XYZ file of C-alpha atoms in Angstrom:
658
model
C 60.808 77.672 130.853
C 64.514 77.049 131.482
C 66.947 79.716 132.554
C 68.716 81.601 129.823
C 71.805 79.460 130.172
C 70.258 76.527 128.263
C 70.535 77.947 124.768
C 69.868 76.232 121.503
C 72.949 75.595 119.442
C 73.184 76.840 115.888
C 72.972 73.280 114.584
C 69.752 72.611 116.527
C 68.166 75.777 115.167
C 69.360 74.873 111.700
C 67.758 71.441 111.979
C 64.475 73.047 113.015
C 64.584 75.354 109.998
C 65.335 72.495 107.653
C 62.226 70.668 108.822
C 59.930 73.690 108.499
C 57.210 73.147 105.909
C 55.281 75.563 103.675
C 52.791 78.060 105.129
C 49.833 75.686 105.133
C 51.833 73.119 107.150
C 53.327 75.799 109.377
C 49.928 76.837 110.651
C 49.149 73.224 111.559
C 52.465 72.785 113.364
C 51.985 76.053 115.212
C 48.477 74.912 116.263
C 49.806 71.574 117.502
C 52.592 73.170 119.489
C 50.092 75.577 120.989
C 47.813 72.740 122.012
C 50.723 70.866 123.559
C 51.749 73.855 125.589
C 48.158 74.490 126.678
C 47.547 70.872 127.670
C 50.518 70.810 130.017
C 50.365 72.165 133.520
C 51.910 75.631 134.013
C 54.951 74.236 135.861
C 55.657 71.818 133.040
C 55.094 74.516 130.404
C 57.743 76.700 131.977
C 60.312 73.993 131.352
C 60.029 74.196 127.572
C 63.617 74.423 126.287
C 64.876 77.463 124.393
C 65.269 75.507 121.207
C 61.611 74.524 121.374
C 60.667 78.156 121.859
C 62.885 79.113 118.932
C 61.213 76.444 116.818
C 57.822 77.778 117.731
C 58.895 81.350 116.945
C 60.237 80.231 113.556
C 56.872 78.694 112.772
C 55.172 81.841 113.998
C 57.326 84.088 111.790
C 56.676 81.864 108.803
C 52.940 82.004 109.472
C 52.677 85.800 109.792
C 54.927 86.210 106.774
C 52.712 84.075 104.562
C 49.928 85.292 102.328
C 47.420 83.605 104.627
C 48.184 86.163 107.329
C 46.684 88.862 105.139
C 43.427 86.974 104.624
C 43.011 85.567 108.114
C 44.379 88.163 110.605
C 45.990 86.859 113.778
C 43.855 87.433 116.911
C 46.181 86.171 119.622
C 49.762 85.081 120.160
C 50.278 81.294 120.361
C 51.063 80.136 123.924
C 54.434 78.699 122.848
C 55.460 82.108 121.521
C 53.889 84.159 124.299
C 56.894 83.980 126.707
C 59.464 84.704 124.017
C 59.970 88.426 124.922
C 60.716 87.415 128.519
C 63.087 84.713 127.271
C 64.987 87.241 125.187
C 64.923 89.705 128.079
C 66.613 87.146 130.326
C 69.232 86.570 127.639
C 69.878 90.312 127.516
C 70.408 90.369 131.273
C 72.886 87.514 131.026
C 74.777 89.168 128.191
C 74.892 92.467 130.047
C 76.903 90.783 132.774
C 79.116 88.544 130.632
C 79.408 90.544 127.423
C 79.711 89.328 123.844
C 82.858 88.102 122.173
C 83.796 85.512 124.803
C 81.754 82.469 123.768
C 80.919 82.284 120.091
C 78.142 79.702 120.610
C 76.366 81.832 123.205
C 76.846 84.937 121.074
C 75.279 83.206 118.084
C 72.294 81.941 120.101
C 71.681 85.384 121.560
C 71.924 87.156 118.194
C 69.666 84.521 116.622
C 67.080 85.238 119.326
C 67.348 88.986 118.708
C 66.941 88.413 114.969
C 63.753 86.393 115.603
C 62.185 88.965 117.870
C 63.081 91.707 115.390
C 61.493 89.813 112.506
C 58.385 89.213 114.578
C 58.091 92.864 115.586
C 58.714 94.128 112.064
C 56.116 91.835 110.490
C 53.438 92.464 113.117
C 53.876 96.207 112.655
C 53.418 95.763 108.937
C 50.209 93.786 109.468
C 48.732 96.454 111.826
C 46.527 93.912 113.534
C 43.571 95.131 115.563
C 43.956 92.753 118.486
C 44.607 93.626 122.129
C 46.573 90.419 122.896
C 48.691 90.904 119.822
C 49.266 94.601 120.585
C 50.225 93.773 124.164
C 52.721 91.156 123.008
C 54.063 93.530 120.351
C 54.665 96.252 122.933
C 56.537 93.840 125.202
C 58.545 92.461 122.290
C 59.368 95.971 121.030
C 60.634 97.018 124.448
C 62.817 93.926 124.741
C 64.022 94.381 121.193
C 65.093 97.950 121.942
C 66.949 96.828 125.045
C 68.629 93.996 123.152
C 69.693 96.236 120.274
C 71.027 98.830 122.724
C 73.179 96.089 124.213
C 74.302 95.022 120.757
C 75.192 98.604 119.928
C 77.260 98.919 123.089
C 79.011 95.611 122.446
C 79.556 96.595 118.810
C 81.406 99.731 119.860
C 83.300 97.871 122.551
C 84.535 95.214 120.121
C 85.532 97.853 117.602
C 87.457 99.801 120.244
C 89.039 96.747 121.865
C 91.608 96.258 119.109
C 92.735 99.875 119.397
C 92.930 99.678 123.191
C 94.913 96.436 123.019
C 97.293 97.941 120.516
C 97.885 101.029 122.659
C 98.370 98.992 125.831
C 100.837 96.693 124.074
C 102.783 99.689 122.799
C 102.603 98.371 119.269
C 104.028 101.478 117.675
C 106.351 99.800 115.241
C 107.885 101.390 112.226
C 105.221 101.942 109.583
C 107.483 102.894 106.737
C 107.533 100.835 103.548
C 104.338 99.039 104.452
C 103.017 96.320 102.216
C 99.358 96.670 101.288
C 96.874 93.983 102.240
C 95.357 91.884 99.480
C 93.759 94.045 96.807
C 90.480 92.098 96.554
C 87.662 94.087 98.117
C 85.210 91.270 98.810
C 85.950 88.199 100.875
C 84.333 84.833 101.467
C 85.334 84.198 105.070
C 85.196 86.128 108.308
C 88.981 86.210 108.405
C 88.773 88.375 105.284
C 92.553 88.351 104.958
C 92.820 91.456 107.109
C 96.049 90.189 108.576
C 99.165 89.476 106.589
C 99.849 85.777 106.213
C 103.523 86.426 106.916
C 104.064 86.370 110.694
C 107.020 88.708 110.325
C 104.633 91.380 109.030
C 102.152 90.993 111.876
C 102.824 94.354 113.508
C 102.276 96.072 110.168
C 98.747 94.675 109.673
C 95.868 97.117 109.757
C 93.283 96.965 111.129
C 94.291 94.332 113.665
C 91.173 92.331 114.661
C 91.143 88.660 115.681
C 88.912 86.456 113.490
C 86.408 85.767 116.308
C 85.872 89.504 116.802
C 85.323 89.986 113.085
C 82.716 87.208 113.113
C 80.858 88.721 116.076
C 80.989 92.242 114.638
C 79.511 90.993 111.383
C 76.643 89.224 113.181
C 75.901 92.236 115.376
C 75.850 94.583 112.387
C 73.475 92.282 110.542
C 71.173 92.014 113.582
C 71.061 95.791 114.139
C 70.370 96.562 110.496
C 67.645 93.884 110.314
C 66.073 95.378 113.423
C 65.862 98.775 111.747
C 68.793 100.296 113.651
C 71.016 100.908 110.642
C 71.691 104.548 111.554
C 72.810 103.663 115.073
C 75.021 100.848 113.803
C 76.668 103.064 111.195
C 77.200 105.881 113.678
C 78.938 103.580 116.151
C 81.097 102.094 113.417
C 82.025 105.459 111.972
C 82.897 107.064 115.315
C 85.070 104.153 116.399
C 86.916 103.837 113.112
C 87.535 107.575 112.907
C 89.121 107.488 116.341
C 91.183 104.460 115.343
C 92.306 106.144 112.142
C 93.171 109.360 113.949
C 95.361 107.444 116.379
C 97.008 105.528 113.548
C 97.881 108.746 111.729
C 99.093 110.321 114.949
C 101.452 107.378 115.469
C 103.126 108.029 112.124
C 103.457 111.729 112.856
C 100.570 113.299 110.984
C 99.401 116.318 112.899
C 98.686 118.407 109.848
C 100.509 121.685 109.311
C 98.419 124.811 109.239
C 97.967 125.652 105.553
C 98.407 129.337 106.336
C 101.872 128.590 107.721
C 102.912 126.982 104.440
C 103.201 130.409 102.839
C 105.441 131.729 105.599
C 107.917 129.010 106.472
C 111.246 128.636 104.668
C 111.459 126.126 101.835
C 114.031 124.054 103.719
C 111.518 123.539 106.542
C 108.645 122.994 104.142
C 110.616 120.248 102.385
C 110.569 118.271 105.625
C 106.814 118.744 105.956
C 106.326 117.611 102.361
C 108.441 114.504 102.959
C 106.281 113.609 105.984
C 103.121 114.273 103.976
C 104.307 111.997 101.171
C 105.186 109.204 103.590
C 101.822 109.358 105.340
C 99.718 109.582 102.167
C 101.593 106.634 100.705
C 100.944 104.634 103.860
C 97.261 105.442 103.554
C 97.280 104.352 99.915
C 99.145 101.107 100.532
C 97.955 100.024 103.983
C 95.384 102.090 105.849
C 92.734 102.712 103.197
C 92.819 99.165 101.738
C 92.727 97.737 105.271
C 89.785 99.930 106.183
C 87.932 98.912 103.027
C 88.524 95.225 103.800
C 87.173 95.674 107.316
C 84.092 97.510 106.071
C 83.418 94.906 103.385
C 83.695 92.118 105.939
C 81.475 93.576 108.640
C 78.828 94.605 106.083
C 79.165 91.777 103.538
C 75.652 91.406 102.151
C 74.820 92.622 98.679
C 72.134 94.977 99.980
C 74.727 96.508 102.339
C 76.699 97.980 99.422
C 75.341 101.522 99.944
C 76.252 101.278 103.642
C 79.778 100.156 102.852
C 80.299 102.926 100.332
C 78.882 105.601 102.643
C 80.990 104.537 105.625
C 84.209 104.125 103.661
C 83.688 107.396 101.821
C 83.016 109.290 105.030
C 86.165 108.036 106.700
C 88.451 108.398 103.691
C 87.089 111.814 102.736
C 87.730 113.296 106.172
C 91.384 112.275 105.987
C 91.963 112.940 102.288
C 90.609 116.479 102.368
C 93.284 117.349 104.922
C 95.890 115.931 102.568
C 94.516 117.978 99.675
C 94.433 121.166 101.732
C 98.151 120.815 102.344
C 99.000 120.114 98.690
C 96.870 123.075 97.641
C 98.799 125.349 99.987
C 102.154 124.082 98.701
C 101.108 124.766 95.098
C 100.495 128.417 96.000
C 104.062 128.969 97.219
C 106.489 130.916 95.050
C 107.742 128.842 92.135
C 111.452 128.035 91.881
C 113.525 125.391 90.111
C 114.441 123.411 93.237
C 110.751 122.800 93.997
C 110.092 120.813 90.820
C 111.025 117.430 92.206
C 109.019 117.773 95.424
C 106.009 118.828 93.349
C 106.466 115.755 91.169
C 106.758 113.543 94.250
C 103.465 114.963 95.518
C 101.888 114.526 92.073
C 102.873 110.834 92.006
C 101.672 110.371 95.573
C 98.193 111.661 94.728
C 98.149 109.603 91.542
C 98.833 106.464 93.568
C 96.160 107.459 96.079
C 93.333 107.307 93.529
C 93.148 103.480 93.240
C 92.931 103.247 97.033
C 89.790 105.424 97.100
C 88.081 104.165 93.949
C 85.263 102.692 96.075
C 84.276 106.157 97.336
C 82.060 108.794 95.773
C 83.270 110.178 92.474
C 83.392 113.685 93.973
C 86.357 112.763 96.165
C 88.239 111.231 93.253
C 87.628 114.383 91.233
C 88.995 116.484 94.110
C 92.161 114.385 94.135
C 92.546 114.657 90.359
C 92.049 118.422 90.560
C 94.773 118.733 93.204
C 96.980 116.502 91.078
C 96.356 118.679 88.014
C 97.346 121.794 89.933
C 100.604 120.170 90.981
C 101.195 119.163 87.360
C 100.565 122.698 86.134
C 102.983 124.011 88.743
C 105.591 121.506 87.527
C 105.111 122.677 83.935
C 105.556 126.286 85.047
C 108.702 125.470 87.015
C 110.168 123.526 84.100
C 109.338 126.512 81.917
C 111.425 128.639 84.271
C 114.417 126.518 83.284
C 113.896 127.628 79.691
C 113.566 131.233 80.813
C 116.739 131.025 82.904
C 118.679 129.770 79.879
C 117.302 132.537 77.681
C 118.056 135.238 80.238
C 121.588 134.059 81.074
C 123.364 136.708 79.011
C 126.466 137.319 81.122
C 129.241 139.152 79.259
C 132.159 137.604 81.142
C 133.589 134.486 79.493
C 134.442 131.473 81.592
C 138.228 131.458 82.133
C 140.269 129.026 80.052
C 137.273 127.887 77.952
C 136.012 125.559 80.671
C 132.511 124.107 80.984
C 130.071 126.921 81.699
C 128.128 126.772 85.025
C 124.895 127.093 83.036
C 125.768 123.898 81.164
C 126.496 122.016 84.367
C 123.316 123.213 86.067
C 121.093 122.512 83.074
C 122.398 119.021 82.380
C 122.360 117.937 86.024
C 118.846 119.339 86.351
C 117.703 117.453 83.259
C 119.377 114.251 84.445
C 117.459 114.420 87.711
C 114.255 115.415 85.923
C 114.531 112.378 83.646
C 114.191 110.133 86.672
C 110.581 111.377 86.583
C 110.265 111.066 82.812
C 107.044 109.032 82.857
C 105.427 111.458 85.266
C 106.692 114.506 83.384
C 105.460 113.008 80.136
C 102.032 112.585 81.703
C 102.150 116.159 83.010
C 103.175 117.657 79.663
C 100.680 115.543 77.715
C 97.917 116.908 79.918
C 99.306 120.422 79.485
C 99.572 120.115 75.700
C 96.024 118.786 75.529
C 94.672 121.666 77.599
C 96.578 124.130 75.420
C 95.353 122.562 72.183
C 91.797 122.734 73.492
C 92.216 126.490 73.835
C 94.228 127.331 70.721
C 95.334 125.510 67.601
C 98.737 123.948 68.083
C 101.297 125.180 65.561
C 103.007 122.343 63.686
C 106.669 121.751 64.403
C 109.064 123.004 61.697
C 109.888 120.376 59.092
C 113.644 120.712 59.678
C 113.335 119.733 63.327
C 111.003 116.872 62.557
C 113.375 115.473 59.943
C 116.273 115.550 62.404
C 114.375 113.041 64.556
C 112.416 111.147 61.962
C 113.893 107.838 63.143
C 113.027 108.369 66.813
C 109.701 106.813 67.768
C 110.045 108.122 71.333
C 109.961 111.692 70.067
C 106.754 111.094 68.164
C 104.907 110.019 71.294
C 106.658 111.680 74.233
C 105.549 115.161 75.212
C 108.441 115.408 77.653
C 110.926 114.498 74.910
C 109.746 117.527 72.969
C 110.362 119.708 76.019
C 113.842 118.254 76.383
C 114.635 119.116 72.770
C 113.483 122.691 73.357
C 115.759 123.050 76.378
C 118.754 121.570 74.547
C 118.222 123.867 71.567
C 118.048 126.876 73.880
C 121.227 125.776 75.652
C 123.036 125.281 72.321
C 122.017 128.744 71.162
C 123.133 130.304 74.441
C 126.523 128.563 74.340
C 127.043 129.676 70.764
C 126.514 133.280 71.869
C 128.834 132.844 74.855
C 131.566 131.398 72.632
C 131.738 134.717 70.793
C 132.917 136.367 74.008
C 136.335 134.785 73.344
C 138.489 136.817 70.971
C 140.721 133.853 70.162
C 138.925 131.614 67.621
C 140.869 128.606 68.928
C 139.684 129.177 72.479
C 136.176 129.616 71.134
C 136.398 126.117 69.660
C 137.815 124.717 72.906
C 134.903 126.264 74.835
C 132.345 124.705 72.490
C 134.181 121.382 72.614
C 134.266 121.386 76.419
C 130.575 122.162 76.759
C 129.532 119.900 73.899
C 131.534 117.005 75.308
C 130.089 117.565 78.786
C 126.550 117.516 77.382
C 127.217 114.404 75.328
C 128.769 112.541 78.256
C 125.822 113.407 80.499
C 123.444 112.069 77.873
C 125.442 108.890 77.336
C 125.635 108.397 81.101
C 121.867 108.557 81.542
C 119.704 105.936 79.895
C 116.624 108.101 80.478
C 118.060 111.164 78.709
C 119.563 109.058 75.924
C 116.232 107.381 75.241
C 114.420 110.705 75.216
C 116.917 112.530 72.976
C 117.220 109.660 70.529
C 120.108 108.331 68.438
C 119.745 110.925 65.694
C 120.317 113.784 68.112
C 123.311 112.028 69.713
C 124.916 111.410 66.314
C 124.388 115.039 65.400
C 126.050 116.153 68.638
C 129.071 113.902 67.976
C 129.407 115.338 64.469
C 129.389 118.877 65.871
C 132.174 117.966 68.289
C 134.314 116.726 65.410
C 133.691 119.994 63.584
C 134.820 122.004 66.619
C 137.927 119.835 66.770
C 138.765 120.490 63.120
C 138.115 124.187 63.566
C 140.522 124.296 66.498
C 143.254 122.524 64.548
C 142.818 124.802 61.599
C 142.866 128.000 63.669
C 145.746 126.938 65.953
C 148.094 124.798 63.899
C 147.443 125.971 60.358
C 150.077 128.739 60.570
C 152.505 126.394 62.317
C 152.282 123.903 59.457
C 152.631 126.735 56.956
C 156.059 127.529 58.441
C 157.257 124.083 57.438
C 156.085 124.379 53.849
C 158.929 123.882 51.352
C 157.665 126.566 49.028
C 159.834 129.681 48.987
C 162.818 128.087 50.680
C 164.926 127.747 47.549
C 166.380 130.597 45.530
C 168.062 129.768 42.211
C 167.897 126.077 43.056
C 169.580 126.466 46.453
C 168.187 126.627 49.964
C 168.127 130.236 51.146
C 169.637 130.357 54.624
C 168.004 133.684 55.555
C 164.581 132.372 54.544
C 165.231 129.096 56.371
C 166.348 130.918 59.492
C 163.194 133.049 59.385
C 161.063 129.934 59.048
C 162.613 128.326 62.123
C 162.277 131.615 63.979
C 158.586 131.944 63.086
C 157.974 128.331 64.079
C 159.678 128.864 67.439
C 157.671 131.994 68.180
C 154.376 130.447 67.173
C 154.977 127.275 69.158
C 156.161 129.246 72.207
C 153.026 131.365 72.139
C 150.750 128.367 71.691
C 152.429 126.490 74.519
C 152.371 129.496 76.825
C 148.710 130.243 76.135
C 147.101 126.890 75.627
C 148.768 125.175 78.553
C 146.537 127.437 80.682
C 143.421 126.383 78.818
C 141.280 123.661 80.363
C 139.958 120.510 78.776
C 138.380 118.823 81.766
C 137.376 115.607 80.025
C 140.475 113.429 80.150
C 139.547 111.402 77.109
C 138.968 114.481 74.977
C 142.169 116.022 76.332
C 144.097 112.936 75.301
C 142.415 112.848 71.883
C 143.338 116.471 71.269
C 146.979 115.956 72.234
C 147.265 112.823 70.115
C 145.730 114.533 67.086
C 148.030 117.560 67.475
C 151.080 115.365 67.822
C 150.078 113.330 64.754
C 149.688 116.552 62.789
C 152.717 118.532 63.941
C 155.481 116.104 64.921
C 155.838 114.233 61.581
C 155.851 117.543 59.703
C 158.430 119.083 62.031
C 160.593 115.941 62.065
C 160.676 115.924 58.277
C 161.377 119.689 58.075
C 164.009 119.472 60.814
C 165.801 116.489 59.310
C 165.832 117.939 55.814
C 166.937 121.512 56.489
C 168.942 121.532 59.702
C 172.101 120.652 57.789
C 171.837 123.862 55.781
C 172.457 125.918 58.872
C 175.989 126.463 60.148
C 176.896 124.317 63.084
C 177.528 125.706 66.503
C 175.865 128.679 68.088
C 174.032 129.651 64.927
C 172.228 126.327 64.830
C 171.235 126.525 68.498
C 170.016 130.058 67.949
C 167.526 129.113 65.257
C 166.789 125.464 65.970
C 165.218 125.770 69.424
C 163.296 122.456 69.560
C 164.258 118.916 68.822
C 161.358 116.718 67.536
C 161.250 114.980 70.926
C 160.807 118.355 72.649
C 157.743 119.127 70.558
C 156.003 115.962 71.761
C 156.826 116.741 75.391
C 155.480 120.282 75.177
C 152.283 119.161 73.460
C 151.583 117.033 76.537
C 151.456 120.266 78.576
C 148.540 121.674 76.604
C 145.030 122.050 78.106
C 146.237 121.306 81.613
C 145.140 124.570 83.165
C 148.756 125.607 83.901
C 149.292 123.250 86.855
C 151.955 125.541 88.313
C 149.423 128.280 88.986
C 145.980 126.749 89.098
C 144.425 123.448 90.109
C 143.183 121.119 87.435
C 139.419 121.006 87.268
C 137.522 117.792 87.254
C 133.872 116.882 86.707
């Protein structure tokens, strides 16, 4: 028999298998090969090449696997097969010194030999033959098989760990943010299995990072160990190595895991940073680490009957990591609710939602745990959003905002809603789930017909749960502003206050596509109509008396203009206009367009009337001091003073902007 170095190539073994006949021919071939080996002298017999031994073992396996083996029990091991345990043992010794993963041809020959001895041992044990020669050979083969599989197990772990060791030694700790996931297909045809990104520029972002030859060897070793009955040992080695690799990968991106008990104690500002790190790491797991791990598992255990192994290994690894993620989210949910937490809760909700597809190949229990954690975050978001409604209801301050400016509550609410609408799809999902859970408990009251008819043309409202919440908030804000407007004694200032706040709300809605789509065109038109009504109310309350002064009725007595009455009219006009200018120049209209519209409308209303009154009746007053005493303003002066209105009295206070 040759030394272990002369191995059969895969092609030679394949050719032998192709020429193998059915069981009745196999027995004849095995008999002939036995006779040949027996007829030769011992020295010549020892020179039988490995491929000839392999061929004989293949025939032997086919024979003992046939139905004939049951009827005609084997009494002794054929001479050509007899030295096979020692042949494999010598191969083990060689591999112990050289190691696997360096020469793919030698690796394949060695693993093929181990597979043959394992098949022989397994079948002979099944047959339970009562033969001393067979039992002796079986004991030797079993011992060699155990030694060979132990070597395979060691090499399996070494190959799995080698990538991690190489990565650490190379210092490959590149930036892992914004990783691109590997291909989404979970089964692969080739050993390369697309574990590495095809784009060379993304090479350092690939995970896990195994060369194709290592993947091929790992797959063969796993198959050999499982076929030999060492599935548990193979899985344990794989699981331990990959858990260590995953732990190191998470450590590189900064995941140490905050103590959930500390979550309740640390300030929100600090917790926000922890949440941001958590989101980044979970997203990396969803996009890169979990899909990469699944691809590796599917490639090393590719056979159809390995599906339970793949699922068990992947589930074990993913579950250990995911539960830590869920513990943190559960602790965050238990913190005190406040409005500023809404958006972080929604970020976490979306992160867990995106995690589910990455773990869909695990046990359903883990997916249910993720969905439960996601539901709790959603319920917390609903509660926090509900606090916005409560804050609007409870904002009953009795001090009016100076100068009729936009109320802080309006600014806060609209900016909050604008930001919330960036999450409109998520919030709609959250509120749909909430509405469903509520309807399952109690019958949902139908919405009043008046409110439905206001939005009968808005399809979004009919389907969007979040849109309904937005309408509720806006109605509460409108009601609150209406109450606050009554804090102003001056009806004109009350209208200015409502105009300022209404305009601010409308501009925020027009400036946000998300809010505009949710509120709908009907609501926007209604808001614009209300603004026009406030405008008309202001003009009526402020300038109605001014225009009345310039009414021609009562100016003539016995067909002549009464100078005393005319003088009183000019005097009243002067006093009214002085008071309006003095007061309303301190009022604030922060929206420049609305400010301009108001001034233009006032000028169009007042100046033509005053110019006509002035031109018609000035001549009836005596010239000189008497005229200057009663005619205080020229028509051009009126226009100039109107331009001072709603400017917040620039001499004493700064003009406010959005």
